[in-house]
């Protein structure tokens, strides 16, 4: 092992004189590769006495580490030199006029939210907002959702982390925008007429579900509001949103903890070569849930159920956007694919309104 000094000098000099990464890689293989000179030296350790190995082993390992360190440092130096050479040849005259850039587009979710808002504003509904991180009370208890309900389980709802000793009520990422209805009634009382659009969160992910999506809830409370008013409002909404003259709705009895009676609503439609046509045909498609607000929900919001009654409904903004504009996969809404956005996006100047048209 007397020649380790010569081996060290040989490779450190060669590394220092390397002009590119290719020659550097060749040196690495020749020095510390599986069949390199240092590796071959290490194979000789088995032929040595224990005393000789105690001296030669550490020396070989130190040599290997030193060569590897020199290789790494030289690689960084070569990369820096290449970058400096590139920067010397590339320059930009910042006094030149800026290049023309294509106009941005409005995301379909934003467009459809504006469309929905315009339709309900025309019917006298205000827009209400609330926090996306909600207490267990507003998200479940105030909406008459019992403790044993599946929606309150962790496989369906995102709960915020808290210490076991924390006595405060649990918080969740809201699973619907219905808590906004409670907050709106607490704030303004009755009568009230609002919609609550916004992001909601549930633990689900497939072609028609994502962990984060968008809903709009509607609420109308008064002294003489009935299911007939609900039916008219939803018919007007569907007719305006899908921009058809006539559309038939079908109400099917259902169950939601926060409404009684409850109904799921289907729209009349047909499928022509894979394209949905609303307001014609013999098929039906479910689009939303609705019903008369449960008296316990009114009580939780501080409204007297003996004096007031009303209806509520909820519809997925992403879902109706898919139906109206022929978007096949819900997950594409959140992929940030510029090609998709350019294809489905809307002009920033096309603001939806009832009289000028929703989708231009």
PDB file of N, CA, C and O in Angstrom, residues 190-230:
ATOM      1  N   UNK A 190     -85.483  36.620  10.286  1.00  0.00           N
ATOM      2  CA  UNK A 190     -86.409  36.325   9.194  1.00  0.00           C
ATOM      3  C   UNK A 190     -87.349  37.523   9.031  1.00  0.00           C
ATOM      4  O   UNK A 190     -87.587  38.265   9.980  1.00  0.00           O
ATOM      5  N   UNK A 191     -87.863  37.754   7.809  1.00  0.00           N
ATOM      6  CA  UNK A 191     -87.687  36.937   6.590  1.00  0.00           C
ATOM      7  C   UNK A 191     -86.295  37.125   5.989  1.00  0.00           C
ATOM      8  O   UNK A 191     -85.634  38.128   6.243  1.00  0.00           O
ATOM      9  N   UNK A 192     -85.897  36.150   5.175  1.00  0.00           N
ATOM     10  CA  UNK A 192     -84.578  36.186   4.560  1.00  0.00           C
ATOM     11  C   UNK A 192     -84.618  35.419   3.247  1.00  0.00           C
ATOM     12  O   UNK A 192     -85.387  34.461   3.091  1.00  0.00           O
ATOM     13  N   UNK A 193     -83.789  35.875   2.298  1.00  0.00           N
ATOM     14  CA  UNK A 193     -83.689  35.192   1.008  1.00  0.00           C
ATOM     15  C   UNK A 193     -82.242  35.316   0.538  1.00  0.00           C
ATOM     16  O   UNK A 193     -81.800  36.388   0.130  1.00  0.00           O
ATOM     17  N   UNK A 194     -81.459  34.230   0.647  1.00  0.00           N
ATOM     18  CA  UNK A 194     -80.035  34.282   0.322  1.00  0.00           C
ATOM     19  C   UNK A 194     -79.604  33.023  -0.433  1.00  0.00           C
ATOM     20  O   UNK A 194     -80.258  31.977  -0.357  1.00  0.00           O
ATOM     21  N   UNK A 195     -78.492  33.152  -1.154  1.00  0.00           N
ATOM     22  CA  UNK A 195     -77.766  31.995  -1.670  1.00  0.00           C
ATOM     23  C   UNK A 195     -76.373  32.025  -1.054  1.00  0.00           C
ATOM     24  O   UNK A 195     -75.873  33.090  -0.688  1.00  0.00           O
ATOM     25  N   UNK A 196     -75.759  30.853  -0.921  1.00  0.00           N
ATOM     26  CA  UNK A 196     -74.440  30.747  -0.297  1.00  0.00           C
ATOM     27  C   UNK A 196     -73.531  29.901  -1.179  1.00  0.00           C
ATOM     28  O   UNK A 196     -73.473  28.677  -1.019  1.00  0.00           O
ATOM     29  N   UNK A 197     -72.846  30.512  -2.143  1.00  0.00           N
ATOM     30  CA  UNK A 197     -71.897  29.753  -2.960  1.00  0.00           C
ATOM     31  C   UNK A 197     -70.538  29.657  -2.273  1.00  0.00           C
ATOM     32  O   UNK A 197     -70.171  30.536  -1.483  1.00  0.00           O
ATOM     33  N   UNK A 198     -69.778  28.595  -2.556  1.00  0.00           N
ATOM     34  CA  UNK A 198     -68.445  28.502  -1.981  1.00  0.00           C
ATOM     35  C   UNK A 198     -67.855  27.116  -2.062  1.00  0.00           C
ATOM     36  O   UNK A 198     -68.484  26.168  -2.518  1.00  0.00           O
ATOM     37  N   UNK A 199     -66.597  27.005  -1.577  1.00  0.00           N
ATOM     38  CA  UNK A 199     -65.880  25.738  -1.565  1.00  0.00           C
ATOM     39  C   UNK A 199     -66.354  24.876  -0.404  1.00  0.00           C
ATOM     40  O   UNK A 199     -66.608  25.369   0.685  1.00  0.00           O
ATOM     41  N   UNK A 200     -66.405  23.584  -0.653  1.00  0.00           N
ATOM     42  CA  UNK A 200     -66.727  22.614   0.394  1.00  0.00           C
ATOM     43  C   UNK A 200     -65.788  21.418   0.251  1.00  0.00           C
ATOM     44  O   UNK A 200     -65.149  21.241  -0.793  1.00  0.00           O
ATOM     45  N   UNK A 201     -65.718  20.585   1.294  1.00  0.00           N
ATOM     46  CA  UNK A 201     -64.704  19.533   1.345  1.00  0.00           C
ATOM     47  C   UNK A 201     -65.306  18.221   1.844  1.00  0.00           C
ATOM     48  O   UNK A 201     -65.997  18.193   2.864  1.00  0.00           O
ATOM     49  N   UNK A 202     -65.012  17.148   1.124  1.00  0.00           N
ATOM     50  CA  UNK A 202     -65.406  15.809   1.566  1.00  0.00           C
ATOM     51  C   UNK A 202     -64.341  14.809   1.125  1.00  0.00           C
ATOM     52  O   UNK A 202     -63.668  15.012   0.112  1.00  0.00           O
ATOM     53  N   UNK A 203     -64.228  13.734   1.858  1.00  0.00           N
ATOM     54  CA  UNK A 203     -63.189  12.743   1.589  1.00  0.00           C
ATOM     55  C   UNK A 203     -63.657  11.785   0.503  1.00  0.00           C
ATOM     56  O   UNK A 203     -64.132  10.687   0.776  1.00  0.00           O
ATOM     57  N   UNK A 204     -63.519  12.237  -0.745  1.00  0.00           N
ATOM     58  CA  UNK A 204     -63.970  11.430  -1.882  1.00  0.00           C
ATOM     59  C   UNK A 204     -63.199  11.867  -3.121  1.00  0.00           C
ATOM     60  O   UNK A 204     -62.897  13.056  -3.273  1.00  0.00           O
ATOM     61  N   UNK A 205     -62.895  10.921  -4.020  1.00  0.00           N
ATOM     62  CA  UNK A 205     -62.122  11.288  -5.214  1.00  0.00           C
ATOM     63  C   UNK A 205     -62.328  10.260  -6.320  1.00  0.00           C
ATOM     64  O   UNK A 205     -61.915   9.116  -6.204  1.00  0.00           O
ATOM     65  N   UNK A 206     -63.023  10.664  -7.376  1.00  0.00           N
ATOM     66  CA  UNK A 206     -63.155   9.855  -8.585  1.00  0.00           C
ATOM     67  C   UNK A 206     -63.574  10.777  -9.724  1.00  0.00           C
ATOM     68  O   UNK A 206     -63.446  12.000  -9.615  1.00  0.00           O
ATOM     69  N   UNK A 207     -64.103  10.216 -10.816  1.00  0.00           N
ATOM     70  CA  UNK A 207     -64.390  11.021 -12.002  1.00  0.00           C
ATOM     71  C   UNK A 207     -65.473  12.068 -11.745  1.00  0.00           C
ATOM     72  O   UNK A 207     -65.542  13.096 -12.432  1.00  0.00           O
ATOM     73  N   UNK A 208     -66.341  11.838 -10.753  1.00  0.00           N
ATOM     74  CA  UNK A 208     -67.405  12.801 -10.461  1.00  0.00           C
ATOM     75  C   UNK A 208     -67.308  13.366  -9.044  1.00  0.00           C
ATOM     76  O   UNK A 208     -68.216  14.066  -8.599  1.00  0.00           O
ATOM     77  N   UNK A 209     -66.227  13.063  -8.311  1.00  0.00           N
ATOM     78  CA  UNK A 209     -66.057  13.587  -6.958  1.00  0.00           C
ATOM     79  C   UNK A 209     -64.607  14.010  -6.747  1.00  0.00           C
ATOM     80  O   UNK A 209     -63.683  13.352  -7.239  1.00  0.00           O
ATOM     81  N   UNK A 210     -64.415  15.104  -6.024  1.00  0.00           N
ATOM     82  CA  UNK A 210     -63.078  15.535  -5.625  1.00  0.00           C
ATOM     83  C   UNK A 210     -63.124  15.943  -4.160  1.00  0.00           C
ATOM     84  O   UNK A 210     -64.181  16.300  -3.639  1.00  0.00           O
ATOM     85  N   UNK A 211     -61.972  15.900  -3.456  1.00  0.00           N
ATOM     86  CA  UNK A 211     -61.971  16.269  -2.031  1.00  0.00           C
ATOM     87  C   UNK A 211     -62.418  17.709  -1.786  1.00  0.00           C
ATOM     88  O   UNK A 211     -62.932  18.024  -0.724  1.00  0.00           O
ATOM     89  N   UNK A 212     -62.163  18.596  -2.752  1.00  0.00           N
ATOM     90  CA  UNK A 212     -62.631  19.966  -2.651  1.00  0.00           C
ATOM     91  C   UNK A 212     -63.471  20.261  -3.877  1.00  0.00           C
ATOM     92  O   UNK A 212     -63.064  19.987  -4.997  1.00  0.00           O
ATOM     93  N   UNK A 213     -64.680  20.789  -3.672  1.00  0.00           N
ATOM     94  CA  UNK A 213     -65.532  21.140  -4.806  1.00  0.00           C
ATOM     95  C   UNK A 213     -66.356  22.358  -4.422  1.00  0.00           C
ATOM     96  O   UNK A 213     -66.074  23.026  -3.411  1.00  0.00           O
ATOM     97  N   UNK A 214     -67.356  22.702  -5.228  1.00  0.00           N
ATOM     98  CA  UNK A 214     -68.097  23.946  -5.020  1.00  0.00           C
ATOM     99  C   UNK A 214     -69.599  23.679  -4.998  1.00  0.00           C
ATOM    100  O   UNK A 214     -70.096  22.879  -5.784  1.00  0.00           O
ATOM    101  N   UNK A 215     -70.273  24.359  -4.099  1.00  0.00           N
ATOM    102  CA  UNK A 215     -71.721  24.241  -3.988  1.00  0.00           C
ATOM    103  C   UNK A 215     -72.343  25.624  -3.900  1.00  0.00           C
ATOM    104  O   UNK A 215     -71.676  26.604  -3.561  1.00  0.00           O
ATOM    105  N   UNK A 216     -73.625  25.673  -4.199  1.00  0.00           N
ATOM    106  CA  UNK A 216     -74.405  26.865  -3.878  1.00  0.00           C
ATOM    107  C   UNK A 216     -75.675  26.395  -3.171  1.00  0.00           C
ATOM    108  O   UNK A 216     -76.384  25.517  -3.657  1.00  0.00           O
ATOM    109  N   UNK A 217     -75.894  26.933  -1.985  1.00  0.00           N
ATOM    110  CA  UNK A 217     -77.101  26.638  -1.219  1.00  0.00           C
ATOM    111  C   UNK A 217     -78.054  27.816  -1.351  1.00  0.00           C
ATOM    112  O   UNK A 217     -77.626  28.973  -1.420  1.00  0.00           O
ATOM    113  N   UNK A 218     -79.346  27.541  -1.371  1.00  0.00           N
ATOM    114  CA  UNK A 218     -80.347  28.592  -1.401  1.00  0.00           C
ATOM    115  C   UNK A 218     -81.266  28.492  -0.201  1.00  0.00           C
ATOM    116  O   UNK A 218     -81.565  27.393   0.273  1.00  0.00           O
ATOM    117  N   UNK A 219     -81.698  29.642   0.302  1.00  0.00           N
ATOM    118  CA  UNK A 219     -82.571  29.670   1.480  1.00  0.00           C
ATOM    119  C   UNK A 219     -83.577  30.807   1.343  1.00  0.00           C
ATOM    120  O   UNK A 219     -83.195  31.940   1.010  1.00  0.00           O
ATOM    121  N   UNK A 220     -84.847  30.505   1.565  1.00  0.00           N
ATOM    122  CA  UNK A 220     -85.891  31.530   1.590  1.00  0.00           C
ATOM    123  C   UNK A 220     -86.817  31.244   2.769  1.00  0.00           C
ATOM    124  O   UNK A 220     -87.405  30.165   2.847  1.00  0.00           O
ATOM    125  N   UNK A 221     -86.887  32.186   3.699  1.00  0.00           N
ATOM    126  CA  UNK A 221     -87.714  32.037   4.901  1.00  0.00           C
ATOM    127  C   UNK A 221     -88.722  33.183   4.950  1.00  0.00           C
ATOM    128  O   UNK A 221     -88.366  34.352   4.772  1.00  0.00           O
ATOM    129  N   UNK A 222     -89.984  32.841   5.182  1.00  0.00           N
ATOM    130  CA  UNK A 222     -91.038  33.843   5.315  1.00  0.00           C
ATOM    131  C   UNK A 222     -92.215  33.238   6.057  1.00  0.00           C
ATOM    132  O   UNK A 222     -92.153  32.114   6.559  1.00  0.00           O
ATOM    133  N   UNK A 223     -93.302  33.986   6.099  1.00  0.00           N
ATOM    134  CA  UNK A 223     -94.467  33.502   6.848  1.00  0.00           C
ATOM    135  C   UNK A 223     -95.390  32.619   6.023  1.00  0.00           C
ATOM    136  O   UNK A 223     -96.208  31.884   6.579  1.00  0.00           O
ATOM    137  N   UNK A 224     -95.291  32.689   4.699  1.00  0.00           N
ATOM    138  CA  UNK A 224     -96.220  31.913   3.875  1.00  0.00           C
ATOM    139  C   UNK A 224     -95.529  31.217   2.705  1.00  0.00           C
ATOM    140  O   UNK A 224     -96.117  30.997   1.663  1.00  0.00           O
ATOM    141  N   UNK A 225     -94.253  30.891   2.858  1.00  0.00           N
ATOM    142  CA  UNK A 225     -93.494  30.225   1.787  1.00  0.00           C
ATOM    143  C   UNK A 225     -93.814  28.727   1.801  1.00  0.00           C
ATOM    144  O   UNK A 225     -93.870  28.104   2.864  1.00  0.00           O
ATOM    145  N   UNK A 226     -93.987  28.150   0.616  1.00  0.00           N
ATOM    146  CA  UNK A 226     -94.382  26.743   0.510  1.00  0.00           C
ATOM    147  C   UNK A 226     -93.524  26.019  -0.518  1.00  0.00           C
ATOM    148  O   UNK A 226     -92.671  26.617  -1.182  1.00  0.00           O
ATOM    149  N   UNK A 227     -93.792  24.723  -0.680  1.00  0.00           N
ATOM    150  CA  UNK A 227     -93.113  23.921  -1.700  1.00  0.00           C
ATOM    151  C   UNK A 227     -93.411  24.441  -3.102  1.00  0.00           C
ATOM    152  O   UNK A 227     -92.600  24.289  -4.017  1.00  0.00           O
ATOM    153  N   UNK A 228     -94.567  25.064  -3.282  1.00  0.00           N
ATOM    154  CA  UNK A 228     -94.903  25.630  -4.587  1.00  0.00           C
ATOM    155  C   UNK A 228     -93.921  26.732  -4.957  1.00  0.00           C
ATOM    156  O   UNK A 228     -93.495  26.845  -6.116  1.00  0.00           O
ATOM    157  N   UNK A 229     -93.535  27.552  -3.964  1.00  0.00           N
ATOM    158  CA  UNK A 229     -92.541  28.599  -4.223  1.00  0.00           C
ATOM    159  C   UNK A 229     -91.194  27.979  -4.578  1.00  0.00           C
ATOM    160  O   UNK A 229     -90.482  28.460  -5.471  1.00  0.00           O
ATOM    161  N   UNK A 230     -90.832  26.894  -3.868  1.00  0.00           N
ATOM    162  CA  UNK A 230     -89.582  26.195  -4.169  1.00  0.00           C
ATOM    163  C   UNK A 230     -89.589  25.676  -5.601  1.00  0.00           C
ATOM    164  O   UNK A 230     -88.601  25.849  -6.340  1.00  0.00           O
TER     165      UNK A 230
END
